PDB file of C-alpha atoms and ligand atoms in Angstrom:
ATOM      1  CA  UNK A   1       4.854   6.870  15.712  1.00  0.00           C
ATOM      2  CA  UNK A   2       5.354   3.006  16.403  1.00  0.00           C
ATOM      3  CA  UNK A   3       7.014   0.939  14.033  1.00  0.00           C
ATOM      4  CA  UNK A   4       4.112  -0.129  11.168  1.00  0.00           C
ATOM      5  CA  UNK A   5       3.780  -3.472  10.721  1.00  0.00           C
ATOM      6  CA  UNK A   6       1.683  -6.149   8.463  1.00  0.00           C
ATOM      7  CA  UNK A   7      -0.127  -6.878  11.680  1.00  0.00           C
ATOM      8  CA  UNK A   8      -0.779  -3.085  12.752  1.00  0.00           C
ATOM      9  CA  UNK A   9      -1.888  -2.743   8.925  1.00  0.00           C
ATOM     10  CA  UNK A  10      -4.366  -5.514   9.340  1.00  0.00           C
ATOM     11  CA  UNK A  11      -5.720  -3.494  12.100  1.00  0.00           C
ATOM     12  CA  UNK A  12      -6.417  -0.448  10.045  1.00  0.00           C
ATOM     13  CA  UNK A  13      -8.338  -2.851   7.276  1.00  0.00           C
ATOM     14  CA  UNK A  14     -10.281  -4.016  10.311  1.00  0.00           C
ATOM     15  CA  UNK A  15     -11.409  -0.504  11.621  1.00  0.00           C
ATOM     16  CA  UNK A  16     -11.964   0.768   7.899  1.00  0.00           C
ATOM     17  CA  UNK A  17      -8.805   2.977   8.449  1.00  0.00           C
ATOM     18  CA  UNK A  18      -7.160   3.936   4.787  1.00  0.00           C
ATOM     19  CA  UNK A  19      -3.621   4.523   4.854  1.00  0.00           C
ATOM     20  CA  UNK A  20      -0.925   5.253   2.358  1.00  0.00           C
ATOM     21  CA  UNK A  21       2.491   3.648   0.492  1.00  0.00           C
ATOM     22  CA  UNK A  22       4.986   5.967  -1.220  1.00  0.00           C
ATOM     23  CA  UNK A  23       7.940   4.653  -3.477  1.00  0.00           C
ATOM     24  CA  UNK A  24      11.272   5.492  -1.564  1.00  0.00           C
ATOM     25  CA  UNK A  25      14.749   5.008  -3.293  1.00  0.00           C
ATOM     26  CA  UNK A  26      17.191   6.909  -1.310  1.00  0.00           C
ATOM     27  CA  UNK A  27      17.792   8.019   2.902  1.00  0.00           C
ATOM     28  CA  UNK A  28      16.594  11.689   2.182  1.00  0.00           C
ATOM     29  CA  UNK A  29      13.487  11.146   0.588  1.00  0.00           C
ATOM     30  CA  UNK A  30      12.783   8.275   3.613  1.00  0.00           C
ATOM     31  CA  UNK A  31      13.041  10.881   5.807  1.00  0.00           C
ATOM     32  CA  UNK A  32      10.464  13.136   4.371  1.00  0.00           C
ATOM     33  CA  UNK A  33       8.284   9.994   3.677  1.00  0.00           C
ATOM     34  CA  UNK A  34       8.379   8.947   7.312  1.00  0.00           C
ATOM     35  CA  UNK A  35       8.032  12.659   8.810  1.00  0.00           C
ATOM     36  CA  UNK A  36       4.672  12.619   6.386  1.00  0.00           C
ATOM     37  CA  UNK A  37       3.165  10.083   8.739  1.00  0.00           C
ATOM     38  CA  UNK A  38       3.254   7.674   5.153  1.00  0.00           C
ATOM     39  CA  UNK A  39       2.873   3.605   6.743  1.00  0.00           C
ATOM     40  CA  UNK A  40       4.491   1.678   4.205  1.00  0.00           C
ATOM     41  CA  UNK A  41       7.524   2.638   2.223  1.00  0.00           C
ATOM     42  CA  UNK A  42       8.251   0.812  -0.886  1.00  0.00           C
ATOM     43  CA  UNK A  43      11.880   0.667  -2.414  1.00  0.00           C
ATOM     44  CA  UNK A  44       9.873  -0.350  -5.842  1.00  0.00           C
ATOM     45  CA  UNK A  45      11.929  -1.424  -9.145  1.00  0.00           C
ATOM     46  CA  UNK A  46      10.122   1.182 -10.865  1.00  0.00           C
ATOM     47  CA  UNK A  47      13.926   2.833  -9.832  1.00  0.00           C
ATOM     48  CA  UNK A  48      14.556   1.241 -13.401  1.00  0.00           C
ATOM     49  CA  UNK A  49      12.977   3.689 -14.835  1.00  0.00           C
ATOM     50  CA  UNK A  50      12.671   6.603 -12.310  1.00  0.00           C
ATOM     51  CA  UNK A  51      16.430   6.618 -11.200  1.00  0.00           C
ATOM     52  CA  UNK A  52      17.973   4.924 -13.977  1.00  0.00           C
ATOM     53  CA  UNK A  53      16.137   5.965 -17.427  1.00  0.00           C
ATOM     54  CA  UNK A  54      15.293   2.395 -18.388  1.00  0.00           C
ATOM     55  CA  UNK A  55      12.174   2.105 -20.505  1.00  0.00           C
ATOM     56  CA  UNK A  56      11.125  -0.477 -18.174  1.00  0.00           C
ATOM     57  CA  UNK A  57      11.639  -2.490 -15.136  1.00  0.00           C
ATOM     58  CA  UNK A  58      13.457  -5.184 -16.507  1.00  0.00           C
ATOM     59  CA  UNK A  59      17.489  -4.531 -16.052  1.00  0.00           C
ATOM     60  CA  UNK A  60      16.834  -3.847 -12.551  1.00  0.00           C
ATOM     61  CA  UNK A  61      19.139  -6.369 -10.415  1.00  0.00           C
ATOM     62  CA  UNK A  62      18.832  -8.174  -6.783  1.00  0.00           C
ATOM     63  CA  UNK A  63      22.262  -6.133  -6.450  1.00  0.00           C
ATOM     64  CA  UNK A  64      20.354  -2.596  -7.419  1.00  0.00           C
ATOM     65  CA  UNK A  65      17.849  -3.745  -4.990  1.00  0.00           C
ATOM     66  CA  UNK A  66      19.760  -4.103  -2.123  1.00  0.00           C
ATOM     67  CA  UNK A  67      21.692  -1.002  -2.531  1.00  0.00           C
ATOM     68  CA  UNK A  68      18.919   1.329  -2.182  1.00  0.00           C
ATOM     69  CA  UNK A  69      16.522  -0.813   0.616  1.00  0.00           C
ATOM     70  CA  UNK A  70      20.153  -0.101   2.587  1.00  0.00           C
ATOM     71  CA  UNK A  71      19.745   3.677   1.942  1.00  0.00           C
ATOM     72  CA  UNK A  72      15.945   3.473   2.696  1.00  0.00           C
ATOM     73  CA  UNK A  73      15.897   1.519   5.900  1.00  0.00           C
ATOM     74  CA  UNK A  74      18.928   3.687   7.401  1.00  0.00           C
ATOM     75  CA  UNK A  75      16.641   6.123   7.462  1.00  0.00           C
ATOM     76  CA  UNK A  76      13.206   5.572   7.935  1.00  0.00           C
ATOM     77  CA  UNK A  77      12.048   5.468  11.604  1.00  0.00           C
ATOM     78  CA  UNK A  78       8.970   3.675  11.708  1.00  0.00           C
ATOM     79  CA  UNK A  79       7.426   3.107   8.281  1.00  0.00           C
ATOM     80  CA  UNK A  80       7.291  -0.503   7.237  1.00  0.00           C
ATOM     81  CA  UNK A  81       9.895  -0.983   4.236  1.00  0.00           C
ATOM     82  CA  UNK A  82       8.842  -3.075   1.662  1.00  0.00           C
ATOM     83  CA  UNK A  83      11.718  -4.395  -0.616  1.00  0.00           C
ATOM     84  CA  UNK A  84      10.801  -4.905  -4.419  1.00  0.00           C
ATOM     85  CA  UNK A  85      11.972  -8.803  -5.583  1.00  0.00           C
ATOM     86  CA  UNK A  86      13.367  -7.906  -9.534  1.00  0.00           C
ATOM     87  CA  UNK A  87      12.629  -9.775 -12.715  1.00  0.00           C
ATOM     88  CA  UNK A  88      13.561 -13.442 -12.786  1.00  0.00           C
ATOM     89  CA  UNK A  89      15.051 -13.408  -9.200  1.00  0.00           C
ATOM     90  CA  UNK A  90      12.051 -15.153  -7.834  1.00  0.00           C
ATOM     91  CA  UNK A  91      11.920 -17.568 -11.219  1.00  0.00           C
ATOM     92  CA  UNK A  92      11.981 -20.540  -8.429  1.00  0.00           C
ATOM     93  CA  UNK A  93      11.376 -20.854  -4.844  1.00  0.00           C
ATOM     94  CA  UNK A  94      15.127 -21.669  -4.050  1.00  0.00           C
ATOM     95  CA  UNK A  95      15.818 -18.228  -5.897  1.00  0.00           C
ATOM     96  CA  UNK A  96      13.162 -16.718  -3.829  1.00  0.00           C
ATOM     97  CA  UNK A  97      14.354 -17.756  -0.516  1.00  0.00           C
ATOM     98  CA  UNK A  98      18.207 -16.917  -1.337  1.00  0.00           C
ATOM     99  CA  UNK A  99      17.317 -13.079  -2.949  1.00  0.00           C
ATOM    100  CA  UNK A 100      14.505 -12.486  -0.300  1.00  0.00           C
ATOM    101  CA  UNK A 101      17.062 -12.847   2.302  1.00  0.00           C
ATOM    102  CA  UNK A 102      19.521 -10.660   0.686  1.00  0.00           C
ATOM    103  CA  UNK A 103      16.432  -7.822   0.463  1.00  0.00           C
ATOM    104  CA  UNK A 104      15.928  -8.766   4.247  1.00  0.00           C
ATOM    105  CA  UNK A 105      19.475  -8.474   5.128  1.00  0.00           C
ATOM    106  CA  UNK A 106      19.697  -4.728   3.915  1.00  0.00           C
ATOM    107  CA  UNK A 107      17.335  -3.943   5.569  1.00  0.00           C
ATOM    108  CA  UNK A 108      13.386  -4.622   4.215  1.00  0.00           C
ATOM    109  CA  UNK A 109      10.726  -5.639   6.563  1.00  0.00           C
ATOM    110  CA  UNK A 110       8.778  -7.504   3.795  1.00  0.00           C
ATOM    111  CA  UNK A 111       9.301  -8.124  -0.015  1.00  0.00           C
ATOM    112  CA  UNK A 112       7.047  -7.882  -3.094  1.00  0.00           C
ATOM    113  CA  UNK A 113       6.715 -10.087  -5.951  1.00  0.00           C
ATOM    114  CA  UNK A 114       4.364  -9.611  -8.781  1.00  0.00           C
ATOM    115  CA  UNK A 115       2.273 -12.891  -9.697  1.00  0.00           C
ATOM    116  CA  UNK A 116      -0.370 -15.213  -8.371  1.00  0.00           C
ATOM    117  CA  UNK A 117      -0.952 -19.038  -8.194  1.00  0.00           C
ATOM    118  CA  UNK A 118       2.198 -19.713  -9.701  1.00  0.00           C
ATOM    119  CA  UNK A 119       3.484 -18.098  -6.626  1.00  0.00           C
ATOM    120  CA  UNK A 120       1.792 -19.968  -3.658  1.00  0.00           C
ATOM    121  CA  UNK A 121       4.807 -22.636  -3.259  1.00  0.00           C
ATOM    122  CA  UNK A 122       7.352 -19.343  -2.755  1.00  0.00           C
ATOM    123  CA  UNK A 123       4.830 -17.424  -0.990  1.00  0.00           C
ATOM    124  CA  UNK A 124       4.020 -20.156   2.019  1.00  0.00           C
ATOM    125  CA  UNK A 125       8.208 -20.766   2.029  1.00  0.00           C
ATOM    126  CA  UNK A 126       8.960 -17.327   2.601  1.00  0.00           C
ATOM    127  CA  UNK A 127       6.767 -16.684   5.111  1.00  0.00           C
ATOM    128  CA  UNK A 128       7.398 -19.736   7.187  1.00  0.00           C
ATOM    129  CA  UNK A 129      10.758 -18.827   7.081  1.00  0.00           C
ATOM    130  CA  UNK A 130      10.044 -15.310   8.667  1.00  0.00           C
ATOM    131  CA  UNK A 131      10.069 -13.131   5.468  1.00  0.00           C
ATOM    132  CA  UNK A 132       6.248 -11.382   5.209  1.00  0.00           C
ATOM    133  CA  UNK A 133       5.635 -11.158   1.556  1.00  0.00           C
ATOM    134  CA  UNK A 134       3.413  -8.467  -0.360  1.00  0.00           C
ATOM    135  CA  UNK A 135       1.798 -10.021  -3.508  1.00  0.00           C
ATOM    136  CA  UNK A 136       1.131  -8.236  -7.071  1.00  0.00           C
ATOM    137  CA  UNK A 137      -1.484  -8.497  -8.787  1.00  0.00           C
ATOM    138  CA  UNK A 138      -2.869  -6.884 -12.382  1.00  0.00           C
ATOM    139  CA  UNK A 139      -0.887  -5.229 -14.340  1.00  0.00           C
ATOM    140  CA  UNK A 140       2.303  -6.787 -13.396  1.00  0.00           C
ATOM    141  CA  UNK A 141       5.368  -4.447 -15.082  1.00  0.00           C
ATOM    142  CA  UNK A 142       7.844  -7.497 -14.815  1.00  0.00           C
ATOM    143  CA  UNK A 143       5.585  -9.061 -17.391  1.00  0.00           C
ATOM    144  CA  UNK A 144       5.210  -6.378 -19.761  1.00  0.00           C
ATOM    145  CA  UNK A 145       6.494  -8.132 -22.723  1.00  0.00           C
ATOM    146  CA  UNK A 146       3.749 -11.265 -22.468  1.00  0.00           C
ATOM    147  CA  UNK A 147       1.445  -8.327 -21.045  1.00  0.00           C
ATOM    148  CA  UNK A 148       1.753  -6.379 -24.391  1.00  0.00           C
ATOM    149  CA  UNK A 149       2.718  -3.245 -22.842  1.00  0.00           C
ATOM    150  CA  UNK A 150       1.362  -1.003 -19.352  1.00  0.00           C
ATOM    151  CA  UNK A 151      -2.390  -1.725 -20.134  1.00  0.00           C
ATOM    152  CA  UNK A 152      -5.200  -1.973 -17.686  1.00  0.00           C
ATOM    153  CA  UNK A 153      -5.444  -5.647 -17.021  1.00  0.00           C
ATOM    154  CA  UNK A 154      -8.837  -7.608 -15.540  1.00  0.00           C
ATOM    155  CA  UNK A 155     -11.303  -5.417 -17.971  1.00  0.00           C
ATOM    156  CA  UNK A 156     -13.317  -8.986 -19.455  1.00  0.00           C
ATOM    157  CA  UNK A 157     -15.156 -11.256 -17.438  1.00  0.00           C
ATOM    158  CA  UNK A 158     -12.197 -14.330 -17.843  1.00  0.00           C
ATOM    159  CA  UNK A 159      -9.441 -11.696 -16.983  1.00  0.00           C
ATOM    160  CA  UNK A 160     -10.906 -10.589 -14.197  1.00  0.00           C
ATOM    161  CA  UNK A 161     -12.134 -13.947 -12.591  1.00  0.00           C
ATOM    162  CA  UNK A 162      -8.243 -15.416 -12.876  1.00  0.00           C
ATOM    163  CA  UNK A 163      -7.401 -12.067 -10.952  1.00  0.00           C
ATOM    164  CA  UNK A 164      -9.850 -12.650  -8.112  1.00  0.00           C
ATOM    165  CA  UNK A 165      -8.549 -16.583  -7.665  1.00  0.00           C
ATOM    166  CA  UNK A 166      -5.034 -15.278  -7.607  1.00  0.00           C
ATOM    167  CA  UNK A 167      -5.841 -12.645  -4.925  1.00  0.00           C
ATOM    168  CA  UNK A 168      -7.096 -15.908  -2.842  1.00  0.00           C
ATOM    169  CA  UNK A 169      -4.454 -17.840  -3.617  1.00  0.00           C
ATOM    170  CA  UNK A 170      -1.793 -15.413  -2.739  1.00  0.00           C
ATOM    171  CA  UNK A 171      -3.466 -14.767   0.771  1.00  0.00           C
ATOM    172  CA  UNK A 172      -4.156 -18.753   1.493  1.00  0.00           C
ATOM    173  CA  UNK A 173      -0.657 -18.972   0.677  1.00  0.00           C
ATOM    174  CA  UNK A 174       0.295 -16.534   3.124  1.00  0.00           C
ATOM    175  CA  UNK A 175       0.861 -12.952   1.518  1.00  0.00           C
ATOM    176  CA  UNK A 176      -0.103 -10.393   4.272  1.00  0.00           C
ATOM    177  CA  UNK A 177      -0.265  -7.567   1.363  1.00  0.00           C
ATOM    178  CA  UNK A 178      -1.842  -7.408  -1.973  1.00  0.00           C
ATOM    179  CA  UNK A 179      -0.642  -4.364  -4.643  1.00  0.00           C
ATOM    180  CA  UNK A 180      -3.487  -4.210  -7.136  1.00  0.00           C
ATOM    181  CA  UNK A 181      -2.028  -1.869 -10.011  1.00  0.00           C
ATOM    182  CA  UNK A 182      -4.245  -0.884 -12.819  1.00  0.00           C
ATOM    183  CA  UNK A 183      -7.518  -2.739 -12.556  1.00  0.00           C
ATOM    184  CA  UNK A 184     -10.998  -1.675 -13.276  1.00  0.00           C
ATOM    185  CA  UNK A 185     -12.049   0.367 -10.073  1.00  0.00           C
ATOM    186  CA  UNK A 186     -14.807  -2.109  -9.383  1.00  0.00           C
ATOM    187  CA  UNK A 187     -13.088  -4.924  -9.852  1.00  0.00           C
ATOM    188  CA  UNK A 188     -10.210  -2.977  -6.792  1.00  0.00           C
ATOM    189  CA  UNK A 189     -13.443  -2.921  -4.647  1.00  0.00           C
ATOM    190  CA  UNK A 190     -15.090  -6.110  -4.970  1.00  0.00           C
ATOM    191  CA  UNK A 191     -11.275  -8.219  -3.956  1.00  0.00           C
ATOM    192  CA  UNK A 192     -10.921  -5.460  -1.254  1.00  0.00           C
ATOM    193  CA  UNK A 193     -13.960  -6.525   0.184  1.00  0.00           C
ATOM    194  CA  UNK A 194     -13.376 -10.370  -0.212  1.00  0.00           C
ATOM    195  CA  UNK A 195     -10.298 -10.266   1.607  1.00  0.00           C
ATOM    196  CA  UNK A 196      -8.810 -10.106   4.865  1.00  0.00           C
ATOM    197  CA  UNK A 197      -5.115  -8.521   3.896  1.00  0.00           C
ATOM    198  CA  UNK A 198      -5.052  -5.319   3.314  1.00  0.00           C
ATOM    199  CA  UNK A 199      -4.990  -4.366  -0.706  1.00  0.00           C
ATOM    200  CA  UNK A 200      -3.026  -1.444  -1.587  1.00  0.00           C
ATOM    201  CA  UNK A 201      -4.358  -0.107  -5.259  1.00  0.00           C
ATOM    202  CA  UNK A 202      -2.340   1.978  -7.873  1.00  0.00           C
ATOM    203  CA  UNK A 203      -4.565   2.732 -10.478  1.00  0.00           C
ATOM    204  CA  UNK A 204      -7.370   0.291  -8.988  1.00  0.00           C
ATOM    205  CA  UNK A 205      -9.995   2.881  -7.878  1.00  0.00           C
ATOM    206  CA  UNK A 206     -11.096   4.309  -4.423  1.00  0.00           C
ATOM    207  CA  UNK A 207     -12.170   1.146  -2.718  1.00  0.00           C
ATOM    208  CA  UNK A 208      -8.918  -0.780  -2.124  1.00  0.00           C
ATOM    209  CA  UNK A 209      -8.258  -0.336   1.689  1.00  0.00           C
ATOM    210  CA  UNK A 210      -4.971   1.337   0.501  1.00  0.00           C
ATOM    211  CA  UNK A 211      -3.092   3.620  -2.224  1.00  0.00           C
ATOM    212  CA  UNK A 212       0.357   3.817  -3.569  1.00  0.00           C
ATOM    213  CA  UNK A 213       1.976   6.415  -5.745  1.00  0.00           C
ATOM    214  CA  UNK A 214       5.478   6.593  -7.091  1.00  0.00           C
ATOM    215  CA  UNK A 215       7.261   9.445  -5.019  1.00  0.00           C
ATOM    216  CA  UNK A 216       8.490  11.329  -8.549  1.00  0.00           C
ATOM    217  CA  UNK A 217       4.912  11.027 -10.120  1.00  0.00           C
ATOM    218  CA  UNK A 218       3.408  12.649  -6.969  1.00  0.00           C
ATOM    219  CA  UNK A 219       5.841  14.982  -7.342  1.00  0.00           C
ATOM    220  CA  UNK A 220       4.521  16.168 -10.658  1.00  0.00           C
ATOM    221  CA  UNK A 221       8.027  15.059 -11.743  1.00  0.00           C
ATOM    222  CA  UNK A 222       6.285  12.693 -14.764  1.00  0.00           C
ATOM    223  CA  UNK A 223       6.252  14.333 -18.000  1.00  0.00           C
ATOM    224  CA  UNK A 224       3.384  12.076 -19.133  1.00  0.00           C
ATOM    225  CA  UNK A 225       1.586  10.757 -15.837  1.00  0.00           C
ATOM    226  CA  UNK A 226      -0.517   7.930 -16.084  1.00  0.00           C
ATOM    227  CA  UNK A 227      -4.521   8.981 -15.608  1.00  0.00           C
ATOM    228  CA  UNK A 228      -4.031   7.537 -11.926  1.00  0.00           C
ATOM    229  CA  UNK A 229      -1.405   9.807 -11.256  1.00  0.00           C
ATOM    230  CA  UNK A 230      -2.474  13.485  -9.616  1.00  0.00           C
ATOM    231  CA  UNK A 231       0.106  15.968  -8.768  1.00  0.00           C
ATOM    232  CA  UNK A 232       0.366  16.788  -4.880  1.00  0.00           C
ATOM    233  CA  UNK A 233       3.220  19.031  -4.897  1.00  0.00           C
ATOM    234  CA  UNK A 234       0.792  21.686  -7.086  1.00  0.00           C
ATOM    235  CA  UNK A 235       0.370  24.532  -4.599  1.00  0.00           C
ATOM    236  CA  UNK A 236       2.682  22.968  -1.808  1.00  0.00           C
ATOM    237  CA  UNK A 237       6.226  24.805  -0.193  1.00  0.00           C
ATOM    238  CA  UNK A 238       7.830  21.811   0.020  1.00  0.00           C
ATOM    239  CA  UNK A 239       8.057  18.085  -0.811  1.00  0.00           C
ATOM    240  CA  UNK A 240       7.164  16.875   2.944  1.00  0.00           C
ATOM    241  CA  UNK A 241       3.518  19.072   2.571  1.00  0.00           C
ATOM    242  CA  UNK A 242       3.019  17.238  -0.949  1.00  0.00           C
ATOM    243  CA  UNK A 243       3.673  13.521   0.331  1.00  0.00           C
ATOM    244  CA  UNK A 244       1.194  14.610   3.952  1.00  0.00           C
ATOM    245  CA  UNK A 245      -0.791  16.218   0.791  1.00  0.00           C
ATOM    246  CA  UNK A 246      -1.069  12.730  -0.679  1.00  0.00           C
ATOM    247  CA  UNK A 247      -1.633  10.774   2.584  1.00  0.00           C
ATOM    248  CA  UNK A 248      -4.096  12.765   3.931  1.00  0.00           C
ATOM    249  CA  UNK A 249      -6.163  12.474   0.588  1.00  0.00           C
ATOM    250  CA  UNK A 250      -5.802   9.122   0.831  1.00  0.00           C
ATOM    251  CA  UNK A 251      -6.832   8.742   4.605  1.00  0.00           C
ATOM    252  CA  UNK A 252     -10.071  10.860   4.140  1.00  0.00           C
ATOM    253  CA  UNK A 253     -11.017   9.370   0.887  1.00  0.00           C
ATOM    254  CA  UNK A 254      -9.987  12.540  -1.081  1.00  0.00           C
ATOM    255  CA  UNK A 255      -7.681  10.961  -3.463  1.00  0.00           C
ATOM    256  CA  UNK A 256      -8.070   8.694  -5.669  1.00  0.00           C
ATOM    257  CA  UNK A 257     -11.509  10.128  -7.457  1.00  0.00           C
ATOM    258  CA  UNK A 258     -13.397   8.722 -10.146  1.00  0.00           C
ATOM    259  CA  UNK A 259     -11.405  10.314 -12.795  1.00  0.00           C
ATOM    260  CA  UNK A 260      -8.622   8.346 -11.601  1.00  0.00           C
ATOM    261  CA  UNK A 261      -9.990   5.051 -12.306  1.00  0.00           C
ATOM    262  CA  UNK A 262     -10.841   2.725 -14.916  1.00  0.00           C
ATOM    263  CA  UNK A 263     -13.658   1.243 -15.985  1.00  0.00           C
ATOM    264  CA  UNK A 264     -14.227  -2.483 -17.229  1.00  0.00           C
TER     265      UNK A 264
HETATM  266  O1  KIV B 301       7.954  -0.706  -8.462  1.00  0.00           O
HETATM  267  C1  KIV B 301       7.025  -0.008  -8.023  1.00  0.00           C
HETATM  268  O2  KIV B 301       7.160   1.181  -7.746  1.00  0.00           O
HETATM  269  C2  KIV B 301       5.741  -0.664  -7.857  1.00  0.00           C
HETATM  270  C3  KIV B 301       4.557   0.218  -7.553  1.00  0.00           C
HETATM  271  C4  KIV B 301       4.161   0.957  -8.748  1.00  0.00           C
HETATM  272  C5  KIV B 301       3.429  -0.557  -6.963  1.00  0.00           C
HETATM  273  O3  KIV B 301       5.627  -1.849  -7.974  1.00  0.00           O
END
């Protein structure tokens, strides 16, 4: 496989081609993710609570960060590798530049950071300066504490219109990605369809041009999965055939179904 890039990505979105993101903290499951055919590896700070037990996202550092894109991009082969940016290290654009580069320098291809208009000043920096950036849009985990806790976000008319302007302002401002998590599934559809960068949902329906899962909730390793969450290691011998289990759903429009979504 050639290396995946935002570019080749784009091209997918153009011939209606689905593909799939898995969360990746560590070289071993890289490997497996990138044997699986998966496009786009995330090293996601959802390693707060996956690797480290946190309740949340929030102690994860720039320093965490880096550690683990290192032992992700040693060895993926051609995935892209998106680095996660953690809370408050993108507070202002001179902090994004300066912890961008650090998630660049071990080894990320592009970095994430959840928010929208508030953003475009960091977004247009970064990528001038050569640093793709995925945005994040919806339920935002960084912002759980003003969010009130992991709820579906965009389900009333206001809610949902600031989430459609942000999804244009992050991609006039230069995003090449979009992660909508936990949206309404129509709502995943509709700013799908408006844009040009490819959306990757997470709990946003079957209509976003892509899907991500966290590796260890695909893995039926979740004692309470969210509703989005379906289990691809059931009936597979090993972890590989549950992640090609996953992207395959994904790629023929398999998974997610309705019962995954949310309504407004
Ligand atoms: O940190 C993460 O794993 C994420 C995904 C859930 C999109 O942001």
């Amino acid at each position: 496989m050639t290396q995946v890039t935002a570019q080749s990505l784009r091209q997918l979105k153009q011939a209606d081609i689905k593909f799939s993101c898995v969360t990746a903290y560590d070289a071993s499951f890289a490997r497996c993710i990138a044997a699986a055919g998966v496009e786009t590896m995330l090293v996601g700070d959802s390693l707060g609570m996956v690797l480290q037990g946190h309740r949340d996202t929030l102690p994860v550092t720039i320093e965490h960060m880096a550690y683990h894109v290192q032992c992700v991009s040693r060895a993926n082969t051609s995935s892209l590798v998106m680095g996660d940016m953690p809370f408050m290290s993108y507070a202002t654009t001179e902090q994004a530049l300066q912890n961008a580069a650090c998630l660049m320098r071990a080894g990320a291809q592009m970095v994430k950071l959840e928010g929208g208009a508030w953003l475009s000043e960091s977004i247009y920096k970064l990528t001038e300066r050569g640093i793709p950036v995925c945005a994040h849009l919806g339920l935002t985990p960084q912002s759980v504490n003003t969010l009130g806790g992991f709820k579906v976000q965009g389900r009333n008319e206001a809610d949902a219109r600031r989430i459609v302007d942000d999804a244009h302002e992050v991609e006039a401002a230069g995003a090449g990605l979009l992660v909508l998590e936990c949206i309404p599934s129509a709502l995943g559809g509709q700013i799908s369809k408006q844009l040009a960068i490819p959306v990757i949902g997470i709990g946003a329906g079957p209509d976003t041009d892509a899907q991500v899962l966290v590796l260890h909730d695909l893995l039926g390793l979740n004692p309470h999965p969210p509703r989005f969450v379906k289990n691809f290691m059931a009936g597979q011998g090993s972890i590989e055939d549950a992640i090609t289990a996953f992207s395959e759903a994904v790629k023929n429009g398999q998974f997610p179904t309705p019962e995954h979504g949310f309504k407004a």
